[in-house]
Amino acid sequence: MPIKSNQSSTRAVHAGSQRHNNFHTIPTPITQAATYTFTDTAELTEFMHQKVWGGHDEGFREEYGRYGNPSMDAVEGRLAALEGGESALLYASGMAAITNFLLASLPTGAHIILTDDCYRRTRQFCMTYLKRLGITTTVVSLGDYDGLEAAIDAERTRVIISESPTNPYLRIVDFARLAAIGKRHKVRTLIDSTFGTPINQQPLAFGIDYVVHSATKYLAGHHDLLAGVIVGRRSAIAALRQAQGVLGAVVAPQTAFLLERSLKTLALRIAKHNENGLRIATFLEKHPAIERVWYPGLASHPDHDLAIQQMQGFGGVVSFTVKGNHTTTSHFIDRLEIPYIAPSLGGTESLVEQPAIMSYYDREPEERLALGIPDNLVRLATGIEDAEDLIADIEQALEGEGAA
Ligand SMILES: *Cc1c(COP(=O)(O)O)cnc(C)c1O
């Protein structure tokens, strides 16, 4: 019997995996197998009968590697429990979760609404690839709920997609308000909760239909694997599972095992990311060499009140502008000794990037500014190092700036 608890730490450790398995191991054993055997045709016939008529969609014996593996089942059960959802489905990456969901559930002629300040690849998939299939997308400004409602086409709009917190400005979407708009117009709502984590927020509790994560980030948490997940109603996830068997973006057993292992420390890690994020944001806001800081836990953030209402913590990502230009900002980053310069976030090691270079190198400075990406913007994704050390490191890097 699985342990029943509403507490995140207990769920992160226990939910989803069987308490006792045939090998008497605590971890779900890695089943490095592409296919699974049947003892005789009678067993196969019974299995097929259950599969075709029994309505089983998960946690049922394995058949072939593209349809899942035991570690994947354990992770899915755990993430569904952490999000407070009925069912979850794991994918090979966050983008696989988003693209497979859209490909599998939208008919030709459908319309999508996307809020701006969203993951660039999600937007690219909708605007370029789905467009070729006759599916159109409207991008609305995050926070403009009237504009969002006005963009709904009663005949064609199927889904509203938003991130919260967003990247890089950590804007927060009002889940209850978004869910109400969706329900009023019978349009599904989906939140990319990658920056939020199920420890800091549970969008489904506010009436949102689907939650997706790039599990590559906080859920995996060690910068060592790629995975994605979608959580929602049982029937909807069962349909996506059928589609995954066709589309094939499944997670390998070793990767799912590592993710299961990572989830056990999720609540501990997120508590540290939250602490580091808040302490560093507070420090930066008082520093004379800093122009502006964006962190939902600061009273100065435009969505602070909403963040306090619907989040239990604000995560490890802090965005800020330093007083200076493109070059002085690069010099500040180069003087940092602890954070690595790398894309991504949510892992044990702190990462830092200058979005003007990392994400928008292909644009002219004026274009970047129009997109809201000034040259002196820095995104720091704090890890789980000690806040004192990270702050001392930032301090020495900023002082170097003054001396330059
Ligand atoms: C990284 C990221 C993705 C894509 O996830 P991958 O695992 O890299 O495919 C999607 N959404 C957000 C918010 C992300 O940060």
PDB file of C-alpha atoms in Angstrom, residues 172-271:
ATOM      1  CA  ILE A 172       3.068  35.478 -11.834  1.00  0.00           C
ATOM      2  CA  VAL A 173      -0.214  34.397 -13.426  1.00  0.00           C
ATOM      3  CA  ASP A 174      -3.392  34.502 -11.340  1.00  0.00           C
ATOM      4  CA  PHE A 175      -4.305  30.795 -11.487  1.00  0.00           C
ATOM      5  CA  ALA A 176      -7.864  31.211 -10.159  1.00  0.00           C
ATOM      6  CA  ARG A 177      -8.599  33.988 -12.623  1.00  0.00           C
ATOM      7  CA  LEU A 178      -7.120  32.093 -15.569  1.00  0.00           C
ATOM      8  CA  ALA A 179      -9.009  28.912 -14.618  1.00  0.00           C
ATOM      9  CA  ALA A 180     -12.284  30.882 -14.365  1.00  0.00           C
ATOM     10  CA  ILE A 181     -11.798  32.328 -17.859  1.00  0.00           C
ATOM     11  CA  GLY A 182     -11.073  28.849 -19.208  1.00  0.00           C
ATOM     12  CA  LYS A 183     -14.172  27.368 -17.575  1.00  0.00           C
ATOM     13  CA  ARG A 184     -16.405  30.221 -18.737  1.00  0.00           C
ATOM     14  CA  HIS A 185     -15.430  29.587 -22.359  1.00  0.00           C
ATOM     15  CA  LYS A 186     -14.846  25.805 -22.147  1.00  0.00           C
ATOM     16  CA  VAL A 187     -11.186  26.254 -23.044  1.00  0.00           C
ATOM     17  CA  ARG A 188      -8.491  24.134 -21.355  1.00  0.00           C
ATOM     18  CA  THR A 189      -5.804  25.889 -19.320  1.00  0.00           C
ATOM     19  CA  LEU A 190      -2.195  24.748 -19.034  1.00  0.00           C
ATOM     20  CA  ILE A 191       0.506  26.132 -16.749  1.00  0.00           C
ATOM     21  CA  ASP A 192       4.191  25.542 -17.357  1.00  0.00           C
ATOM     22  CA  SER A 193       5.157  25.371 -13.685  1.00  0.00           C
ATOM     23  CA  THR A 194       8.863  24.653 -14.239  1.00  0.00           C
ATOM     24  CA  PHE A 195       9.984  27.727 -12.267  1.00  0.00           C
ATOM     25  CA  GLY A 196       7.316  27.124  -9.632  1.00  0.00           C
ATOM     26  CA  THR A 197       7.820  23.447  -8.672  1.00  0.00           C
ATOM     27  CA  PRO A 198       5.071  21.442  -6.912  1.00  0.00           C
ATOM     28  CA  ILE A 199       6.636  22.433  -3.575  1.00  0.00           C
ATOM     29  CA  ASN A 200       6.048  26.157  -4.155  1.00  0.00           C
ATOM     30  CA  GLN A 201       2.710  26.047  -6.008  1.00  0.00           C
ATOM     31  CA  GLN A 202      -0.031  23.634  -7.114  1.00  0.00           C
ATOM     32  CA  PRO A 203      -1.913  25.204 -10.033  1.00  0.00           C
ATOM     33  CA  LEU A 204      -4.405  22.300 -10.267  1.00  0.00           C
ATOM     34  CA  ALA A 205      -5.826  23.239  -6.861  1.00  0.00           C
ATOM     35  CA  PHE A 206      -6.932  26.558  -8.395  1.00  0.00           C
ATOM     36  CA  GLY A 207      -8.829  24.822 -11.208  1.00  0.00           C
ATOM     37  CA  ILE A 208      -6.100  24.788 -13.882  1.00  0.00           C
ATOM     38  CA  ASP A 209      -6.502  21.720 -16.166  1.00  0.00           C
ATOM     39  CA  TYR A 210      -2.889  20.748 -16.868  1.00  0.00           C
ATOM     40  CA  VAL A 211       0.510  21.375 -15.342  1.00  0.00           C
ATOM     41  CA  VAL A 212       3.715  20.745 -17.290  1.00  0.00           C
ATOM     42  CA  HIS A 213       7.314  20.836 -16.141  1.00  0.00           C
ATOM     43  CA  SER A 214      10.685  20.704 -17.681  1.00  0.00           C
ATOM     44  CA  ALA A 215      11.785  18.041 -15.157  1.00  0.00           C
ATOM     45  CA  THR A 216      15.305  18.837 -16.379  1.00  0.00           C
ATOM     46  CA  LYS A 217      15.299  21.800 -13.987  1.00  0.00           C
ATOM     47  CA  TYR A 218      14.232  21.629 -10.309  1.00  0.00           C
ATOM     48  CA  LEU A 219      12.616  18.173 -10.397  1.00  0.00           C
ATOM     49  CA  ALA A 220      15.828  16.471 -11.538  1.00  0.00           C
ATOM     50  CA  GLY A 221      17.854  19.199  -9.862  1.00  0.00           C
ATOM     51  CA  HIS A 222      21.430  18.105 -10.615  1.00  0.00           C
ATOM     52  CA  HIS A 223      22.060  19.311 -14.198  1.00  0.00           C
ATOM     53  CA  ASP A 224      22.457  15.696 -15.331  1.00  0.00           C
ATOM     54  CA  LEU A 225      19.333  14.630 -17.238  1.00  0.00           C
ATOM     55  CA  LEU A 226      16.496  15.789 -19.489  1.00  0.00           C
ATOM     56  CA  ALA A 227      12.857  14.920 -18.856  1.00  0.00           C
ATOM     57  CA  GLY A 228       9.403  16.479 -18.901  1.00  0.00           C
ATOM     58  CA  VAL A 229       6.032  15.751 -17.354  1.00  0.00           C
ATOM     59  CA  ILE A 230       2.371  16.629 -17.763  1.00  0.00           C
ATOM     60  CA  VAL A 231      -0.162  16.214 -14.931  1.00  0.00           C
ATOM     61  CA  GLY A 232      -3.938  16.313 -15.291  1.00  0.00           C
ATOM     62  CA  ARG A 233      -7.172  14.320 -15.273  1.00  0.00           C
ATOM     63  CA  ARG A 234      -6.937  10.560 -15.626  1.00  0.00           C
ATOM     64  CA  SER A 235      -8.869  10.332 -18.891  1.00  0.00           C
ATOM     65  CA  ALA A 236      -6.901  13.144 -20.524  1.00  0.00           C
ATOM     66  CA  ILE A 237      -3.547  11.680 -19.473  1.00  0.00           C
ATOM     67  CA  ALA A 238      -4.624   8.205 -20.652  1.00  0.00           C
ATOM     68  CA  ALA A 239      -5.253   9.659 -24.115  1.00  0.00           C
ATOM     69  CA  LEU A 240      -1.832  11.326 -24.076  1.00  0.00           C
ATOM     70  CA  ARG A 241      -0.289   8.009 -23.009  1.00  0.00           C
ATOM     71  CA  GLN A 242      -1.811   6.330 -26.064  1.00  0.00           C
ATOM     72  CA  ALA A 243      -0.379   9.113 -28.214  1.00  0.00           C
ATOM     73  CA  GLN A 244       3.046   8.777 -26.583  1.00  0.00           C
ATOM     74  CA  GLY A 245       3.106   5.131 -27.632  1.00  0.00           C
ATOM     75  CA  VAL A 246       2.814   6.404 -31.196  1.00  0.00           C
ATOM     76  CA  LEU A 247       4.976   9.545 -31.007  1.00  0.00           C
ATOM     77  CA  GLY A 248       7.700   7.786 -28.995  1.00  0.00           C
ATOM     78  CA  ALA A 249       9.155  10.528 -26.738  1.00  0.00           C
ATOM     79  CA  VAL A 250       9.427   8.148 -23.786  1.00  0.00           C
ATOM     80  CA  VAL A 251      11.978   8.358 -20.911  1.00  0.00           C
ATOM     81  CA  ALA A 252      14.739   5.764 -20.697  1.00  0.00           C
ATOM     82  CA  PRO A 253      14.797   3.557 -17.546  1.00  0.00           C
ATOM     83  CA  GLN A 254      18.125   4.955 -16.235  1.00  0.00           C
ATOM     84  CA  THR A 255      16.901   8.526 -16.626  1.00  0.00           C
ATOM     85  CA  ALA A 256      13.607   7.783 -14.900  1.00  0.00           C
ATOM     86  CA  PHE A 257      15.541   6.090 -12.075  1.00  0.00           C
ATOM     87  CA  LEU A 258      17.704   9.197 -11.570  1.00  0.00           C
ATOM     88  CA  LEU A 259      14.610  11.378 -11.564  1.00  0.00           C
ATOM     89  CA  GLU A 260      12.941   9.156  -8.961  1.00  0.00           C
ATOM     90  CA  ARG A 261      16.069   9.484  -6.817  1.00  0.00           C
ATOM     91  CA  SER A 262      16.113  13.266  -7.234  1.00  0.00           C
ATOM     92  CA  LEU A 263      12.491  13.667  -6.222  1.00  0.00           C
ATOM     93  CA  LYS A 264      13.236  12.254  -2.770  1.00  0.00           C
ATOM     94  CA  THR A 265      15.188  15.422  -1.947  1.00  0.00           C
ATOM     95  CA  LEU A 266      12.919  17.833  -3.824  1.00  0.00           C
ATOM     96  CA  ALA A 267      11.369  19.494  -0.757  1.00  0.00           C
ATOM     97  CA  LEU A 268      14.784  19.887   0.919  1.00  0.00           C
ATOM     98  CA  ARG A 269      16.388  21.290  -2.196  1.00  0.00           C
ATOM     99  CA  ILE A 270      13.552  23.715  -2.907  1.00  0.00           C
ATOM    100  CA  ALA A 271      13.657  25.042   0.666  1.00  0.00           C
TER     101      ALA A 271
END
